[in-house]
């Protein structure tokens, strides 16, 4: 491990097409988001392991010897967190048995990954780890997976299980396919601690970046995906994914002959979108966008048909349409987030006006992109001041 | 023919579900509208045939002898208007060869039906005919068919081909099934004069009333249909049915895997709606409405997907939704008309507020019903003052 430590980042994700339909065996397209989670690992002092999560107000530290002893008690589980192991960790960290707050789950996932990875590859490391994210939590943007991917990369590196591919003078570097497979598999265990039964899509997007197709448990990377500029808007309307998924199922049971063709149509939209993305050059010209925009519009109608729309999302679509931009909900719907395509010929004035109008609705709005790279190593000079500042807060 | 003359009416139509999908072999449901066309036939004076259409500013009369001579020149055609026959009639009536204005087509259809019916069943009648309609023309509401149905009934009656089922003291009466079949077949010929190649749905609705299912050229009456209150709203945005139909076809060719399932879903909506209507009692309680409303909402999204929506129709839906009411476009879309269900538990206040807000958009709005009776004979005391006044203008 280099004395200077390690700077790692991993992207969040959005669903481009196929949300909800994926629950019923159809394809979904998930893409890496330009908003990322950043991790700084530094050699620790005095045989202590420290974790600092400024975004959720967590700052904890433990004696490495104490963690070694704890690790000895975590038998079984074979690469996968058991209920007993998690109960032991909760008790150790003073976390309530039914805790579900992001800070509690983040500590739990950290402890589990740290002990399980060190048990397999080396000793419990004496390091200081700080994680900070541009991603809001609980908005369906894969923030927990980006966190788990960063942790997996940092801890595997700290235990010597993966290399440090960043050469002197380079701004960024990525790991080998084999190393990324290892990072992804451990990130998935972290996701299990946080979510119980995750699909594995979010950590795969966080690791590999770009775009993935997910269908019936099978995840495949798209051949080649351009970076596309988007607006990501959080309506901040809270919703329960569980309730929305149940509502869709109920609609399908109530009107099978009406709803099943809609799922088929959504499946075909994902397929068409994949074909268009794979045919697009790295810097796509405006003529590629009308089809992508049309697919957004159609799917947004379909998502309304299956009952996961919301007046806040209708408003989002209307506001962006008034500036010539096309939007759809992304993820669970019923509020939550929407994404808006920004074609290369969208004028900065139109984009600024759309952002202003969305903020005037009380929404939070980021100008970012999709198709971003997966887990990445950074030199500190390659990170912007805001990120460095957040990571160096003491 | 009774000396007092004859009062006949026929309803307009709206498409409840299946517009556009019907062009691609799917089912459509057409229902009779509470807005009607009325015809008064009175014995004429001095061997003259007079037609008066106060709504379109037409007042014409001819010598019966002259019409007899004209009839002699209209050979061939066998119950169906030929190009040559129509050219002869246009020349006779001083109508330009390429005339398409409602008044010209109304005169042409009248002359054709009068001569063809009298050639088959009797002499050219000396009568005064006045026709007035509550239906706007060119709005896709079957106004030409309602006109042709009224004319067919009146002319067949004047020539003695059908009875006068109205008994003394009765307010209204209807013809036998057999007589209605005759009326419908002649109304279809009138529609051919006006539209060239009509589907026959509009005149069938005008004749039989209630609700009809139309699929691949086959028309079947629904077993039993309740009268349902609606708002009918004309956005007054002009559109070309031909251009809209071509646009849908283009979308299907562009995205067959995305669009064909949408047509399947629309087909299932028509089927589901038919089942609900046939299960509803004559005075349906509010609990039947949520499904009908849900089907409206779903189909409106589908119609947007196939590209026949319009901002004026989005606005119509939004305005009525703000009063708890559900709407969809009806007919060609791209502007034109929309219909809004009025469940029995909609308060008069909410309905009035919705009408006021729709009028404030510059739309024209009628509170009426669907599932109305077909061609009907009336006593003059059964007609309201506005209708009687319109028909008695001299």
PDB file of C-alpha atoms in Angstrom, chain B residues 219-347:
ATOM      1  CA  UNK B 219     -70.626  -4.376 -36.914  1.00  0.00           C
ATOM      2  CA  UNK B 220     -72.387  -5.943 -33.913  1.00  0.00           C
ATOM      3  CA  UNK B 221     -74.737  -4.287 -31.427  1.00  0.00           C
ATOM      4  CA  UNK B 222     -73.887  -4.598 -27.748  1.00  0.00           C
ATOM      5  CA  UNK B 223     -76.503  -6.600 -25.906  1.00  0.00           C
ATOM      6  CA  UNK B 224     -77.535  -3.928 -23.439  1.00  0.00           C
ATOM      7  CA  UNK B 225     -76.021  -0.574 -22.686  1.00  0.00           C
ATOM      8  CA  UNK B 226     -76.869   1.907 -19.943  1.00  0.00           C
ATOM      9  CA  UNK B 227     -77.098   5.633 -20.682  1.00  0.00           C
ATOM     10  CA  UNK B 228     -73.992   7.246 -19.204  1.00  0.00           C
ATOM     11  CA  UNK B 229     -73.629  10.959 -18.527  1.00  0.00           C
ATOM     12  CA  UNK B 230     -70.632  12.614 -20.121  1.00  0.00           C
ATOM     13  CA  UNK B 231     -69.091  15.927 -20.985  1.00  0.00           C
ATOM     14  CA  UNK B 232     -68.254  16.210 -24.663  1.00  0.00           C
ATOM     15  CA  UNK B 233     -65.611  18.850 -25.271  1.00  0.00           C
ATOM     16  CA  UNK B 234     -64.478  20.254 -28.578  1.00  0.00           C
ATOM     17  CA  UNK B 235     -60.968  21.707 -28.302  1.00  0.00           C
ATOM     18  CA  UNK B 236     -61.655  23.341 -31.694  1.00  0.00           C
ATOM     19  CA  UNK B 237     -58.065  22.526 -32.690  1.00  0.00           C
ATOM     20  CA  UNK B 238     -58.367  21.557 -36.361  1.00  0.00           C
ATOM     21  CA  UNK B 239     -56.702  18.363 -37.541  1.00  0.00           C
ATOM     22  CA  UNK B 240     -56.537  16.050 -40.536  1.00  0.00           C
ATOM     23  CA  UNK B 241     -57.716  12.509 -39.843  1.00  0.00           C
ATOM     24  CA  UNK B 242     -55.804  11.368 -42.926  1.00  0.00           C
ATOM     25  CA  UNK B 243     -52.494  12.813 -41.649  1.00  0.00           C
ATOM     26  CA  UNK B 244     -53.034  11.336 -38.169  1.00  0.00           C
ATOM     27  CA  UNK B 245     -53.842   7.867 -39.530  1.00  0.00           C
ATOM     28  CA  UNK B 246     -50.711   8.015 -41.718  1.00  0.00           C
ATOM     29  CA  UNK B 247     -48.610   9.062 -38.701  1.00  0.00           C
ATOM     30  CA  UNK B 248     -49.787   6.053 -36.682  1.00  0.00           C
ATOM     31  CA  UNK B 249     -48.954   3.723 -39.561  1.00  0.00           C
ATOM     32  CA  UNK B 250     -45.484   5.258 -39.810  1.00  0.00           C
ATOM     33  CA  UNK B 251     -44.874   4.745 -36.078  1.00  0.00           C
ATOM     34  CA  UNK B 252     -45.915   1.104 -36.324  1.00  0.00           C
ATOM     35  CA  UNK B 253     -43.525   0.574 -39.239  1.00  0.00           C
ATOM     36  CA  UNK B 254     -40.723   2.382 -37.374  1.00  0.00           C
ATOM     37  CA  UNK B 255     -41.156   0.550 -34.029  1.00  0.00           C
ATOM     38  CA  UNK B 256     -43.240  -2.591 -34.706  1.00  0.00           C
ATOM     39  CA  UNK B 257     -42.126  -4.415 -31.547  1.00  0.00           C
ATOM     40  CA  UNK B 258     -43.012  -1.376 -29.413  1.00  0.00           C
ATOM     41  CA  UNK B 259     -46.257  -0.327 -31.136  1.00  0.00           C
ATOM     42  CA  UNK B 260     -48.007  -3.614 -31.970  1.00  0.00           C
ATOM     43  CA  UNK B 261     -48.347  -4.559 -28.266  1.00  0.00           C
ATOM     44  CA  UNK B 262     -49.916  -1.141 -27.665  1.00  0.00           C
ATOM     45  CA  UNK B 263     -52.577  -1.919 -30.291  1.00  0.00           C
ATOM     46  CA  UNK B 264     -53.135  -5.289 -28.583  1.00  0.00           C
ATOM     47  CA  UNK B 265     -53.576  -3.503 -25.277  1.00  0.00           C
ATOM     48  CA  UNK B 266     -56.104  -1.071 -26.820  1.00  0.00           C
ATOM     49  CA  UNK B 267     -57.995  -4.050 -28.242  1.00  0.00           C
ATOM     50  CA  UNK B 268     -58.153  -5.577 -24.745  1.00  0.00           C
ATOM     51  CA  UNK B 269     -59.405  -2.231 -23.369  1.00  0.00           C
ATOM     52  CA  UNK B 270     -62.322  -2.270 -25.851  1.00  0.00           C
ATOM     53  CA  UNK B 271     -63.095  -5.849 -24.848  1.00  0.00           C
ATOM     54  CA  UNK B 272     -62.954  -5.052 -21.130  1.00  0.00           C
ATOM     55  CA  UNK B 273     -65.110  -1.947 -21.564  1.00  0.00           C
ATOM     56  CA  UNK B 274     -67.692  -3.932 -23.511  1.00  0.00           C
ATOM     57  CA  UNK B 275     -67.881  -6.523 -20.711  1.00  0.00           C
ATOM     58  CA  UNK B 276     -68.313  -3.806 -18.083  1.00  0.00           C
ATOM     59  CA  UNK B 277     -71.026  -1.999 -20.101  1.00  0.00           C
ATOM     60  CA  UNK B 278     -72.961  -5.210 -20.733  1.00  0.00           C
ATOM     61  CA  UNK B 279     -72.835  -6.039 -17.022  1.00  0.00           C
ATOM     62  CA  UNK B 280     -74.046  -2.596 -15.916  1.00  0.00           C
ATOM     63  CA  UNK B 281     -77.686  -2.112 -14.905  1.00  0.00           C
ATOM     64  CA  UNK B 282     -79.778   0.633 -16.536  1.00  0.00           C
ATOM     65  CA  UNK B 283     -79.145   3.064 -13.690  1.00  0.00           C
ATOM     66  CA  UNK B 284     -75.619   2.111 -12.718  1.00  0.00           C
ATOM     67  CA  UNK B 285     -74.367   2.877  -9.217  1.00  0.00           C
ATOM     68  CA  UNK B 286     -71.023   4.661  -8.738  1.00  0.00           C
ATOM     69  CA  UNK B 287     -69.038   1.466  -8.102  1.00  0.00           C
ATOM     70  CA  UNK B 288     -69.094   0.603 -11.823  1.00  0.00           C
ATOM     71  CA  UNK B 289     -67.223   3.764 -12.727  1.00  0.00           C
ATOM     72  CA  UNK B 290     -63.651   3.332 -11.406  1.00  0.00           C
ATOM     73  CA  UNK B 291     -62.928   0.620 -13.988  1.00  0.00           C
ATOM     74  CA  UNK B 292     -64.394   2.708 -16.817  1.00  0.00           C
ATOM     75  CA  UNK B 293     -62.307   5.668 -15.628  1.00  0.00           C
ATOM     76  CA  UNK B 294     -59.159   3.570 -15.410  1.00  0.00           C
ATOM     77  CA  UNK B 295     -59.720   2.316 -18.970  1.00  0.00           C
ATOM     78  CA  UNK B 296     -60.113   5.936 -20.129  1.00  0.00           C
ATOM     79  CA  UNK B 297     -56.823   6.917 -18.478  1.00  0.00           C
ATOM     80  CA  UNK B 298     -54.920   3.947 -19.903  1.00  0.00           C
ATOM     81  CA  UNK B 299     -56.241   4.432 -23.422  1.00  0.00           C
ATOM     82  CA  UNK B 300     -55.470   8.150 -23.335  1.00  0.00           C
ATOM     83  CA  UNK B 301     -51.828   7.264 -22.579  1.00  0.00           C
ATOM     84  CA  UNK B 302     -51.828   4.698 -25.389  1.00  0.00           C
ATOM     85  CA  UNK B 303     -53.248   7.241 -27.835  1.00  0.00           C
ATOM     86  CA  UNK B 304     -50.408   9.571 -26.868  1.00  0.00           C
ATOM     87  CA  UNK B 305     -47.943   6.733 -27.464  1.00  0.00           C
ATOM     88  CA  UNK B 306     -49.233   6.120 -30.996  1.00  0.00           C
ATOM     89  CA  UNK B 307     -48.840   9.830 -31.668  1.00  0.00           C
ATOM     90  CA  UNK B 308     -52.390  11.196 -31.861  1.00  0.00           C
ATOM     91  CA  UNK B 309     -52.332  13.267 -28.674  1.00  0.00           C
ATOM     92  CA  UNK B 310     -52.200  17.046 -28.582  1.00  0.00           C
ATOM     93  CA  UNK B 311     -51.394  19.670 -25.914  1.00  0.00           C
ATOM     94  CA  UNK B 312     -55.032  20.829 -26.074  1.00  0.00           C
ATOM     95  CA  UNK B 313     -56.148  17.289 -25.156  1.00  0.00           C
ATOM     96  CA  UNK B 314     -53.528  17.003 -22.388  1.00  0.00           C
ATOM     97  CA  UNK B 315     -54.952  20.225 -21.017  1.00  0.00           C
ATOM     98  CA  UNK B 316     -58.533  18.920 -21.265  1.00  0.00           C
ATOM     99  CA  UNK B 317     -57.498  15.828 -19.263  1.00  0.00           C
ATOM    100  CA  UNK B 318     -55.633  17.926 -16.694  1.00  0.00           C
ATOM    101  CA  UNK B 319     -58.521  20.361 -16.232  1.00  0.00           C
ATOM    102  CA  UNK B 320     -61.089  17.605 -15.704  1.00  0.00           C
ATOM    103  CA  UNK B 321     -58.685  15.621 -13.476  1.00  0.00           C
ATOM    104  CA  UNK B 322     -58.461  18.668 -11.219  1.00  0.00           C
ATOM    105  CA  UNK B 323     -62.208  18.155 -10.630  1.00  0.00           C
ATOM    106  CA  UNK B 324     -61.808  14.403 -10.078  1.00  0.00           C
ATOM    107  CA  UNK B 325     -63.054  13.525 -13.587  1.00  0.00           C
ATOM    108  CA  UNK B 326     -61.445  11.244 -16.188  1.00  0.00           C
ATOM    109  CA  UNK B 327     -61.200  12.039 -19.904  1.00  0.00           C
ATOM    110  CA  UNK B 328     -59.835  10.741 -23.158  1.00  0.00           C
ATOM    111  CA  UNK B 329     -59.722  11.987 -26.707  1.00  0.00           C
ATOM    112  CA  UNK B 330     -62.388  10.530 -28.982  1.00  0.00           C
ATOM    113  CA  UNK B 331     -62.043   9.985 -32.710  1.00  0.00           C
ATOM    114  CA  UNK B 332     -59.052  11.117 -34.699  1.00  0.00           C
ATOM    115  CA  UNK B 333     -57.217  13.011 -31.940  1.00  0.00           C
ATOM    116  CA  UNK B 334     -54.568  15.647 -32.628  1.00  0.00           C
ATOM    117  CA  UNK B 335     -57.063  18.165 -31.246  1.00  0.00           C
ATOM    118  CA  UNK B 336     -60.755  17.636 -32.005  1.00  0.00           C
ATOM    119  CA  UNK B 337     -62.986  16.255 -29.259  1.00  0.00           C
ATOM    120  CA  UNK B 338     -62.530  14.625 -25.886  1.00  0.00           C
ATOM    121  CA  UNK B 339     -65.062  12.925 -23.643  1.00  0.00           C
ATOM    122  CA  UNK B 340     -65.281  12.982 -19.862  1.00  0.00           C
ATOM    123  CA  UNK B 341     -67.189  10.465 -17.755  1.00  0.00           C
ATOM    124  CA  UNK B 342     -69.637  11.936 -15.224  1.00  0.00           C
ATOM    125  CA  UNK B 343     -70.250   9.304 -12.536  1.00  0.00           C
ATOM    126  CA  UNK B 344     -73.568   9.536 -10.684  1.00  0.00           C
ATOM    127  CA  UNK B 345     -71.711  10.750  -7.594  1.00  0.00           C
ATOM    128  CA  UNK B 346     -70.042  13.671  -9.399  1.00  0.00           C
ATOM    129  CA  UNK B 347     -71.538  16.736  -7.694  1.00  0.00           C
TER     130      UNK B 347
END
